[in-house]
Tab-separated table of C-alpha atoms in Angstrom:
chain	number	residue	atom	x	y	z
A	1	MET	CA	-24.229	-13.411	35.081
A	2	ALA	CA	-25.879	-16.805	34.685
A	3	PHE	CA	-23.492	-19.747	34.674
A	4	VAL	CA	-23.993	-22.592	32.247
A	5	SER	CA	-21.752	-25.626	32.607
A	6	TYR	CA	-20.012	-27.066	29.606
A	7	ALA	CA	-21.819	-30.386	30.178
A	8	SER	CA	-25.200	-28.631	30.222
A	9	LEU	CA	-24.448	-26.788	26.998
A	10	LEU	CA	-23.317	-30.009	25.373
A	11	ARG	CA	-26.516	-31.835	26.405
A	12	ASN	CA	-28.733	-29.024	25.128
A	13	TRP	CA	-26.774	-28.792	21.894
A	14	TRP	CA	-26.959	-32.528	21.210
A	15	ALA	CA	-30.685	-32.623	22.034
A	16	PHE	CA	-31.290	-29.859	19.509
A	17	VAL	CA	-29.194	-31.628	16.894
A	18	HIS	CA	-31.317	-34.783	17.212
A	19	LYS	CA	-34.502	-32.792	16.578
A	20	HIS	CA	-33.391	-31.648	13.140
A	21	ASP	CA	-32.376	-34.221	10.566
A	22	VAL	CA	-30.302	-31.881	8.382
A	23	ILE	CA	-28.112	-30.682	11.238
A	24	HIS	CA	-27.915	-34.207	12.677
A	25	HIS	CA	-26.634	-35.536	9.363
A	26	VAL	CA	-23.963	-32.847	9.103
A	27	VAL	CA	-22.796	-33.375	12.690
A	28	CYS	CA	-22.617	-37.158	12.287
A	29	CYS	CA	-20.554	-36.812	9.119
A	30	ILE	CA	-18.133	-34.480	10.861
A	31	CYS	CA	-17.842	-36.668	13.947
A	32	HIS	CA	-17.336	-39.782	11.837
A	33	SER	CA	-14.473	-38.097	9.957
A	34	GLN	CA	-13.048	-36.851	13.274
A	35	SER	CA	-13.145	-33.297	11.959
A	36	TRP	CA	-14.300	-31.768	15.233
A	37	ILE	CA	-12.106	-28.712	15.167
A	38	PRO	CA	-13.496	-26.799	12.151
A	39	SER	CA	-16.645	-24.845	12.896
A	40	LEU	CA	-19.875	-26.270	11.509
A	41	SER	CA	-20.269	-22.992	9.679
A	42	ARG	CA	-17.819	-24.317	7.111
A	43	HIS	CA	-20.354	-27.018	6.208
A	44	ILE	CA	-23.639	-25.175	6.375
A	45	ASN	CA	-24.786	-21.562	6.261
A	46	TRP	CA	-26.307	-21.208	9.708
A	47	HIS	CA	-27.558	-17.695	9.152
A	48	ARG	CA	-29.865	-18.820	6.348
A	49	LEU	CA	-31.364	-21.869	8.074
A	50	SER	CA	-35.034	-21.500	8.964
A	51	LEU	CA	-34.792	-24.224	11.607
A	52	TRP	CA	-33.958	-22.049	14.597
A	53	PRO	CA	-36.646	-21.906	17.265
A	54	PRO	CA	-37.267	-18.368	18.571
A	55	SER	CA	-35.894	-19.263	22.005
A	56	LEU	CA	-32.386	-19.678	20.562
A	57	ARG	CA	-30.009	-17.184	19.094
A	58	VAL	CA	-26.689	-17.281	17.214
A	59	SER	CA	-23.862	-15.238	18.678
A	60	PRO	CA	-22.047	-13.494	15.773
A	61	LEU	CA	-18.657	-14.250	17.265
A	62	ALA	CA	-19.516	-17.638	18.678
A	63	CYS	CA	-20.663	-19.063	15.361
A	64	TRP	CA	-17.087	-19.039	14.096
A	65	HIS	CA	-15.467	-20.762	17.014
A	66	THR	CA	-15.491	-24.119	18.731
A	67	LEU	CA	-14.683	-25.130	22.290
A	68	PHE	CA	-13.288	-28.635	22.650
A	69	GLY	CA	-14.889	-29.394	19.276
A	70	MET	CA	-18.382	-28.172	20.234
A	71	PRO	CA	-19.738	-25.399	17.995
A	72	LEU	CA	-20.789	-22.432	20.103
A	73	LEU	CA	-23.949	-21.866	18.112
A	74	LEU	CA	-26.794	-22.641	20.456
A	75	LEU	CA	-26.977	-20.203	23.326
A	76	PRO	CA	-30.253	-19.728	25.254
A	77	LYS	CA	-31.521	-16.203	24.904
A	78	ASN	CA	-31.137	-15.285	28.576
A	79	HIS	CA	-27.623	-16.653	29.011
A	80	ARG	CA	-24.734	-14.268	28.497
A	81	VAL	CA	-21.836	-16.686	28.201
A	82	SER	CA	-20.770	-16.492	24.569
A	83	TRP	CA	-17.919	-14.043	25.129
A	84	GLN	CA	-16.618	-16.021	28.105
A	85	LEU	CA	-16.692	-19.252	26.089
A	86	CYS	CA	-14.901	-17.591	23.192
A	87	ARG	CA	-12.236	-16.394	25.569
A	88	LEU	CA	-11.869	-19.962	26.806
A	89	ARG	CA	-11.579	-21.185	23.260
A	90	ARG	CA	-8.774	-18.703	22.553
A	91	GLN	CA	-7.042	-19.724	25.745
A	92	PHE	CA	-7.010	-23.391	24.791
A	93	SER	CA	-6.084	-22.668	21.167
A	94	GLY	CA	-3.148	-20.483	22.224
A	95	LEU	CA	-4.713	-17.235	20.990
A	96	PRO	CA	-4.381	-14.316	23.407
A	97	PRO	CA	-7.525	-12.440	24.468
A	98	THR	CA	-8.403	-9.393	22.394
A	99	THR	CA	-11.392	-7.258	21.492
A	100	ILE	CA	-10.458	-7.412	17.791
A	101	PRO	CA	-12.067	-10.149	15.659
A	102	ILE	CA	-9.433	-12.688	14.617
A	103	LEU	CA	-9.943	-14.388	11.272
A	104	GLU	CA	-7.918	-17.584	11.099
A	105	SER	CA	-9.170	-18.992	7.803
A	106	VAL	CA	-9.455	-17.817	4.225
A	107	ALA	CA	-13.183	-18.559	4.353
A	108	SER	CA	-13.801	-16.394	7.425
A	109	CYS	CA	-11.774	-13.527	5.962
A	110	ARG	CA	-13.760	-13.669	2.718
A	111	THR	CA	-17.008	-13.652	4.678
A	112	TRP	CA	-15.812	-10.564	6.555
A	113	ARG	CA	-14.835	-8.879	3.281
A	114	LEU	CA	-18.166	-9.722	1.632
A	115	LYS	CA	-19.975	-7.992	4.483
A	116	ALA	CA	-17.835	-4.874	3.907
A	117	TYR	CA	-18.734	-4.981	0.198
A	118	ASP	CA	-22.419	-5.271	1.053
A	119	GLU	CA	-22.136	-2.285	3.385
A	120	LYS	CA	-20.189	-0.330	0.718
A	121	LYS	CA	-17.300	0.286	3.110
A	122	SER	CA	-13.723	0.884	2.009
A	123	VAL	CA	-11.095	-1.507	3.393
A	124	GLY	CA	-7.504	-0.595	4.165
A	125	PHE	CA	-5.003	-3.440	4.426
A	126	VAL	CA	-1.682	-3.573	6.274
A	127	PRO	CA	0.145	-6.856	5.515
A	128	THR	CA	2.773	-7.720	8.145
A	129	MET	CA	4.824	-10.502	9.684
A	130	GLY	CA	4.100	-9.217	13.178
A	131	ALA	CA	6.574	-8.001	15.827
A	132	PHE	CA	5.138	-4.504	15.536
A	133	HIS	CA	7.060	-1.294	16.030
A	134	GLU	CA	6.228	2.350	15.400
A	135	GLY	CA	6.722	1.847	11.659
A	136	HIS	CA	3.886	-0.674	11.545
A	137	LEU	CA	1.715	1.566	13.692
A	138	SER	CA	2.259	4.486	11.326
A	139	LEU	CA	0.869	2.309	8.514
A	140	LEU	CA	-2.081	1.396	10.729
A	141	ARG	CA	-2.868	5.011	11.560
A	142	ARG	CA	-2.677	5.973	7.892
A	143	SER	CA	-5.119	3.208	6.972
A	144	LEU	CA	-7.493	4.082	9.807
A	145	SER	CA	-7.573	7.711	8.709
A	146	GLU	CA	-8.321	6.894	5.056
A	147	ASN	CA	-10.668	3.883	5.190
A	148	ASP	CA	-13.946	2.877	6.789
A	149	LEU	CA	-12.434	-0.453	7.896
A	150	THR	CA	-8.856	-1.611	8.447
A	151	ILE	CA	-7.629	-5.186	8.468
A	152	VAL	CA	-4.107	-6.228	9.456
A	153	SER	CA	-2.585	-9.569	8.509
A	154	ILE	CA	0.074	-11.318	10.582
A	155	PHE	CA	1.787	-14.167	8.763
A	156	VAL	CA	5.435	-15.200	8.958
A	157	ASN	CA	5.833	-16.687	5.502
A	158	PRO	CA	8.251	-19.653	5.456
A	159	GLY	CA	8.855	-19.153	1.740
A	160	GLN	CA	10.619	-15.847	2.372
A	161	PHE	CA	13.356	-17.530	4.395
A	162	ALA	CA	15.959	-19.581	2.587
A	163	PRO	CA	17.459	-22.619	4.372
A	164	GLY	CA	19.799	-21.342	7.078
A	165	GLU	CA	18.038	-17.985	7.447
A	166	ASP	CA	16.238	-16.792	10.556
A	167	PHE	CA	12.736	-18.271	10.128
A	168	GLU	CA	12.770	-20.128	13.458
A	169	LYS	CA	14.014	-17.182	15.487
A	170	TYR	CA	12.098	-14.437	13.704
A	171	PRO	CA	10.382	-12.488	16.510
A	172	ARG	CA	6.808	-13.584	17.183
A	173	MET	CA	4.980	-11.354	19.680
A	174	LEU	CA	1.280	-11.966	19.042
A	175	SER	CA	-0.009	-10.865	22.449
A	176	ARG	CA	1.933	-7.614	22.280
A	177	ASP	CA	0.936	-7.063	18.650
A	178	LEU	CA	-2.754	-7.447	19.448
A	179	GLU	CA	-2.462	-5.065	22.387
A	180	GLN	CA	-0.888	-2.434	20.141
A	181	LEU	CA	-3.544	-2.896	17.493
A	182	ALA	CA	-6.309	-2.607	20.086
A	183	SER	CA	-4.857	0.631	21.423
A	184	GLY	CA	-4.322	2.149	17.980
A	185	GLN	CA	-7.092	4.672	17.369
A	186	VAL	CA	-7.719	7.522	14.937
A	187	SER	CA	-10.527	10.074	15.175
A	188	VAL	CA	-12.184	10.952	11.879
A	189	GLY	CA	-14.839	13.580	12.460
A	190	ASN	CA	-16.937	12.272	15.329
A	191	VAL	CA	-15.970	8.655	14.651
A	192	LEU	CA	-13.223	6.830	16.542
A	193	ARG	CA	-11.735	4.220	14.227
A	194	THR	CA	-9.878	1.143	15.428
A	195	THR	CA	-8.607	-2.033	13.776
A	196	SER	CA	-11.604	-3.897	12.360
A	197	ALA	CA	-10.068	-7.373	12.075
A	198	VAL	CA	-6.831	-9.341	12.158
A	199	PHE	CA	-6.205	-11.981	9.502
A	200	LEU	CA	-4.109	-14.635	11.241
A	201	PRO	CA	-3.845	-17.593	8.853
A	202	GLY	CA	-1.780	-20.719	9.335
A	203	VAL	CA	0.739	-22.030	6.825
A	204	GLN	CA	-1.715	-24.591	5.433
A	205	GLU	CA	-4.287	-21.884	4.765
A	206	MET	CA	-1.858	-19.812	2.719
A	207	HIS	CA	0.032	-22.696	1.117
A	208	PRO	CA	-2.555	-25.426	0.464
A	209	SER	CA	-0.076	-27.318	-1.733
A	210	GLY	CA	2.502	-27.174	1.057
A	211	ILE	CA	5.681	-25.129	1.211
A	212	THR	CA	9.338	-25.896	1.713
A	213	ARG	CA	12.095	-23.358	2.088
A	214	ASP	CA	14.199	-25.195	-0.484
A	215	VAL	CA	13.043	-23.652	-3.776
A	216	ALA	CA	14.236	-26.635	-5.805
A	217	SER	CA	11.805	-28.865	-3.891
A	218	GLN	CA	8.797	-26.552	-3.998
A	219	LYS	CA	5.583	-27.582	-5.726
A	220	GLY	CA	2.601	-25.479	-6.605
A	221	THR	CA	1.930	-22.075	-8.107
A	222	PHE	CA	4.305	-19.155	-7.684
A	223	VAL	CA	4.478	-15.564	-8.903
A	224	GLU	CA	7.570	-13.768	-10.179
A	225	VAL	CA	7.919	-10.135	-11.198
A	226	GLU	CA	10.720	-10.082	-13.752
A	227	GLY	CA	13.007	-7.080	-13.752
A	228	CYS	CA	12.262	-6.118	-10.150
A	229	SER	CA	13.654	-9.050	-8.217
A	230	HIS	CA	17.321	-9.650	-9.001
A	231	GLN	CA	18.819	-6.276	-8.058
A	232	MET	CA	19.730	-4.848	-4.656
A	233	GLU	CA	18.598	-7.236	-1.906
A	234	GLY	CA	17.429	-9.674	-4.580
A	235	ALA	CA	21.031	-10.149	-5.689
A	236	ILE	CA	21.904	-11.370	-2.189
A	237	ARG	CA	18.675	-13.311	-1.600
A	238	PRO	CA	17.690	-14.539	-5.078
A	239	THR	CA	14.455	-16.317	-4.084
A	240	LEU	CA	13.126	-13.660	-1.706
A	241	TYR	CA	10.958	-11.639	-4.045
A	242	ARG	CA	9.442	-14.678	-5.724
A	243	ALA	CA	8.172	-15.703	-2.296
A	244	ILE	CA	6.947	-12.202	-1.478
A	245	ALA	CA	5.162	-11.773	-4.814
A	246	THR	CA	3.433	-15.119	-4.330
A	247	ILE	CA	2.218	-14.553	-0.778
A	248	VAL	CA	1.128	-10.972	-1.481
A	249	THR	CA	-0.900	-12.111	-4.492
A	250	LYS	CA	-2.653	-14.651	-2.251
A	251	LEU	CA	-3.311	-12.081	0.459
A	252	PHE	CA	-4.767	-9.672	-2.081
A	253	ASN	CA	-6.980	-12.428	-3.488
A	254	VAL	CA	-8.347	-13.094	0.001
A	255	VAL	CA	-8.655	-9.565	1.402
A	256	GLN	CA	-9.364	-7.645	-1.842
A	257	PRO	CA	-8.451	-4.341	-0.189
A	258	THR	CA	-9.421	-0.890	-1.372
A	259	ASN	CA	-6.060	0.492	-0.234
A	260	VAL	CA	-2.782	-1.149	0.821
A	261	TYR	CA	-0.125	0.404	3.053
A	262	LEU	CA	3.549	-0.611	2.843
A	263	GLY	CA	6.688	0.816	4.410
A	264	GLN	CA	9.466	2.596	2.519
A	265	LYS	CA	12.107	0.702	4.469
A	266	ASP	CA	11.566	-2.281	2.171
A	267	ILE	CA	11.440	-0.071	-0.914
A	268	GLN	CA	12.265	-2.782	-3.449
A	269	GLN	CA	9.488	-4.970	-2.091
A	270	ALA	CA	6.981	-2.122	-2.101
A	271	LEU	CA	7.727	-1.028	-5.667
A	272	MET	CA	7.636	-4.642	-6.854
A	273	ILE	CA	4.179	-5.086	-5.298
A	274	ARG	CA	2.972	-1.940	-7.024
A	275	GLN	CA	4.307	-3.309	-10.323
A	276	LEU	CA	2.641	-6.667	-9.631
A	277	CYS	CA	-0.754	-5.002	-9.230
A	278	ARG	CA	-0.236	-3.058	-12.445
A	279	ASP	CA	0.907	-6.059	-14.504
A	280	LEU	CA	-1.795	-8.442	-13.246
A	281	LEU	CA	-4.494	-5.791	-13.759
A	282	LEU	CA	-5.654	-6.108	-10.174
A	283	ALA	CA	-8.680	-4.037	-9.242
A	284	ASP	CA	-8.508	-4.577	-5.479
A	285	PRO	CA	-6.048	-3.105	-4.974
A	286	ASP	CA	-5.362	-1.006	-8.034
A	287	ALA	CA	-1.657	-0.145	-8.376
A	288	LYS	CA	-2.432	3.503	-7.642
A	289	ARG	CA	-3.849	2.464	-4.270
A	290	VAL	CA	-0.663	0.755	-3.105
A	291	HIS	CA	0.640	3.447	-0.752
A	292	ILE	CA	4.300	3.523	0.281
A	293	VAL	CA	4.658	5.320	3.613
A	294	ARG	CA	7.874	7.019	4.670
A	295	THR	CA	10.315	5.155	6.882
A	296	VAL	CA	10.014	5.752	10.617
A	297	ARG	CA	13.420	6.267	12.213
A	298	ASP	CA	14.901	6.398	15.656
A	299	PRO	CA	14.949	10.127	16.521
A	300	ILE	CA	18.484	9.932	17.944
A	301	ASP	CA	20.593	7.974	15.442
A	302	GLY	CA	18.232	7.651	12.488
A	303	VAL	CA	18.126	3.856	12.452
A	304	ALA	CA	15.184	2.596	10.409
A	305	LEU	CA	12.775	0.776	12.719
A	306	SER	CA	12.654	-2.927	11.928
A	307	SER	CA	11.447	-6.112	13.603
A	308	ARG	CA	14.937	-7.551	13.196
A	309	ASN	CA	16.374	-4.776	15.367
A	310	ALA	CA	15.223	-6.962	18.253
A	311	TYR	CA	18.132	-9.293	17.462
A	312	LEU	CA	20.711	-6.611	18.248
A	313	SER	CA	22.574	-6.566	21.535
A	314	VAL	CA	23.072	-3.243	23.306
A	315	ASP	CA	26.534	-2.784	21.775
A	316	GLU	CA	25.339	-3.845	18.342
A	317	ARG	CA	22.406	-1.455	18.514
A	318	SER	CA	24.795	1.408	19.292
A	319	CYS	CA	26.570	0.673	15.997
A	320	ALA	CA	23.469	0.188	13.852
A	321	GLY	CA	23.273	3.858	12.836
A	322	THR	CA	26.342	3.368	10.644
A	323	LEU	CA	24.252	2.267	7.654
A	324	TYR	CA	22.037	5.337	7.604
A	325	ARG	CA	25.027	7.648	8.047
A	326	ALA	CA	26.713	5.918	5.109
A	327	LEU	CA	23.667	6.434	2.897
A	328	GLN	CA	23.498	10.077	3.938
A	329	ALA	CA	27.164	10.496	2.973
A	330	ALA	CA	26.460	9.040	-0.471
A	331	GLU	CA	23.433	11.294	-0.910
A	332	THR	CA	25.455	14.367	0.048
A	333	ALA	CA	28.242	13.480	-2.410
A	334	TRP	CA	25.771	12.922	-5.236
A	335	THR	CA	23.918	16.169	-4.496
A	336	ARG	CA	27.092	18.205	-4.730
A	337	GLY	CA	27.876	16.733	-8.155
A	338	GLU	CA	30.095	13.724	-7.474
A	339	THR	CA	29.820	10.662	-9.692
A	340	LYS	CA	27.890	7.638	-8.596
A	341	GLU	CA	31.190	5.796	-8.113
A	342	LYS	CA	32.559	8.460	-5.764
A	343	SER	CA	29.237	8.718	-3.936
A	344	ILE	CA	29.334	4.995	-3.182
A	345	SER	CA	32.950	5.352	-2.047
A	346	ALA	CA	31.871	8.067	0.401
A	347	ALA	CA	29.389	5.633	1.918
A	348	ALA	CA	32.006	2.889	2.130
A	349	ALA	CA	34.368	5.252	3.948
A	350	VAL	CA	31.723	5.923	6.622
A	351	VAL	CA	31.258	2.193	7.095
A	352	GLU	CA	34.996	1.670	7.500
A	353	GLN	CA	35.083	4.292	10.234
A	354	GLY	CA	32.118	2.644	11.875
A	355	LYS	CA	33.776	-0.774	11.747
A	356	THR	CA	36.740	0.546	13.701
A	357	LYS	CA	34.512	1.921	16.447
A	358	ALA	CA	32.429	-1.238	16.456
A	359	ALA	CA	35.496	-3.447	16.804
A	360	SER	CA	36.443	-1.592	19.997
A	361	LYS	CA	33.098	-2.826	21.425
A	362	GLY	CA	33.611	-6.345	20.155
A	363	VAL	CA	31.050	-5.892	17.380
A	364	GLU	CA	31.763	-7.134	13.876
A	365	MET	CA	30.273	-5.285	10.910
A	366	LYS	CA	30.285	-6.197	7.235
A	367	LEU	CA	29.008	-4.058	4.358
A	368	GLU	CA	27.088	-6.224	1.880
A	369	TYR	CA	26.397	-3.452	-0.618
A	370	VAL	CA	25.531	0.168	-1.234
A	371	GLU	CA	23.945	0.745	-4.635
A	372	MET	CA	22.100	3.335	-6.701
A	373	ASN	CA	19.281	2.204	-8.985
A	374	ASP	CA	16.775	3.936	-11.223
A	375	ALA	CA	13.433	3.875	-9.418
A	376	GLY	CA	11.502	3.250	-12.619
A	377	SER	CA	13.513	0.455	-14.221
A	378	PHE	CA	15.537	-0.767	-11.218
A	379	GLU	CA	18.595	-0.630	-13.487
A	380	VAL	CA	21.910	0.049	-11.768
A	381	LEU	CA	23.272	3.516	-12.510
A	382	ASP	CA	26.520	3.714	-14.408
A	383	GLY	CA	29.445	4.554	-12.158
A	384	LYS	CA	30.413	7.607	-14.210
A	385	LEU	CA	27.038	9.253	-14.023
A	386	HIS	CA	26.542	12.280	-11.821
A	387	LYS	CA	23.630	14.510	-10.980
A	388	GLY	CA	24.207	16.861	-13.896
A	389	SER	CA	24.760	14.226	-16.577
A	390	ARG	CA	22.324	11.531	-15.564
A	391	SER	CA	20.297	10.286	-18.510
A	392	LEU	CA	19.190	6.794	-17.448
A	393	GLY	CA	15.470	6.768	-16.816
A	394	GLY	CA	15.062	10.508	-17.404
A	395	THR	CA	13.813	12.221	-14.274
A	396	ASN	CA	12.949	9.101	-12.273
A	397	PRO	CA	14.053	9.274	-8.642
A	398	ILE	CA	17.098	7.251	-7.589
A	399	LEU	CA	16.971	4.452	-5.047
A	400	LEU	CA	20.044	4.647	-2.828
A	401	THR	CA	20.000	1.377	-0.911
A	402	GLY	CA	22.313	-0.520	1.392
A	403	MET	CA	22.672	-3.690	3.415
A	404	LEU	CA	24.929	-3.985	6.448
A	405	TRP	CA	25.588	-6.903	8.756
A	406	VAL	CA	25.900	-5.899	12.411
A	407	GLY	CA	26.959	-9.028	14.235
A	408	LYS	CA	24.633	-11.691	12.849
A	409	THR	CA	21.819	-9.278	12.049
A	410	ARG	CA	21.146	-8.088	8.513
A	411	LEU	CA	20.047	-4.461	8.299
A	412	VAL	CA	18.643	-2.827	5.163
A	413	ASP	CA	17.831	0.812	4.519
A	414	ASN	CA	17.333	3.292	1.702
A	415	ILE	CA	17.036	6.930	0.719
A	416	VAL	CA	15.019	8.121	-2.269
A	417	ILE	CA	16.968	10.836	-4.131
A	418	GLY	CA	15.006	13.219	-6.317
A	419	ASP	CA	11.250	13.687	-6.390
A	420	SER	CA	10.485	11.193	-3.634
A	421	GLY	CA	6.851	12.299	-3.571
A	422	THR	CA	6.192	10.258	-6.714
A	423	ILE	CA	7.061	7.110	-4.757
A	424	VAL	CA	6.428	7.653	-1.045
A	425	SER	CA	3.896	9.710	0.818
C-alpha cells in the first residue's frame, strides 16, 4: 500500500484549491471564519462540480469527513489511503472504528435517505439511546428481515431526563453497540442484510434552539400528545412524554422511515408514537408501519431486558424479577374473574413478599405503581370492573403496567391482557 504523508496531501490539496477560483473562495471563507471542522461538502455539492481533473477521484466515505480540518476529497487515483485516513479521523474525533457508515449530521442523514428514495429502497428505522441488549437486537433483526435498508439512531436525549434523574450516568457503550450492529445479520433469500447506517447526532443537531432539562426554562418548539402522556409512567414523570414526542418527531422528519420498530417494554411510549403519527398525518412512517415488537425477557426469571439493568448490583439483579411476577399475579387474578382492585392487590402482595426477601440481602425495594388501563383510550379501569363485566373501551386490550424501584434503579414492565396481537407483533 502506497504511503502518502499528511503534509504531502495537504500540499497537493492546497495547490489544487489555488487552481480553481470557486473552490479557493469557499475554502478562504471557511478558514477566515475558523470553521475548519465541518466538511466542505456542507458548502458546495462536490459530486456535481465539473472541475475535477481525471487524475483525481472523490472517495464516497472520505468526502464526508475531515482530518485535522482538511477535507479528504482529493486522493490521487493510485493511492489507497482514504479508509486509513477516515479511521484516523474517527480516532481523533473519539469515534470507534466500524464498517458501518456513521452519519453525524442531519444533512448527511438526509443525503443518505435521498439516495434510498432514488434507489426505491425501503428503510427500516430503530430509534435507540444505545447501550444495546438482546431487546434492541431483536428490533434490528426484525427491521433487517422486512426492509431493504436499516438505519439505527443512537441519541441520549437530555430532554427525557428531568433534573436529578440519571442523564449523566445513563450507560453509553458506543464501541460495544457498533460491534453488535456490525455482527447483526439476517439472510433474506440469497442476500445477507446488515445495518446500513448509524445516525449519531449531537445535541446541537437535534436541538438547534438549545435544550435544558428544566422544562420551565426551555425555549423552542415541542410536541405533546394529549391523552396519552399523563397516565402510568407519565404520572410519575410528567414531562417525559413531551420530550419523547418531540425528539421522535424530529427523528422521523430526518430519517423519513418506511417502517419503525419499537419495543413493547415501553408500551406507553410506543402507543403514543403510533398515535402521534396518526394525528400528525405522517406518511413516513404511517401509523400502521409503527411496529411494536414483543418484550425480550431473561429466560430464567422473566426480567424485561433494559439498558438500566446495568445499574443493578448482583443482589439487586436477583430481586428484579419481583415486578414481572407481580404483574403475572395480577393477570392471573383478572383472568379468573377477580375485580381490577383485587387483581392489583394480588400484585402488591407479591411485591411485599419480594421486599422481605430483598431486605435479607440488604436491597431496598419500593413499588411505585401497578395499574390497568384501556389500551385504546389509556383511561384507568374502574376498580370494580372484572373480566366479565368490563365495558370501558369495548374489546380493547388492557395494559397492565408497573414500576418498581430496586435500590436506586427504576424498573418498568407491562403485560398486554386480551388480544395482544392488535398491539404487538
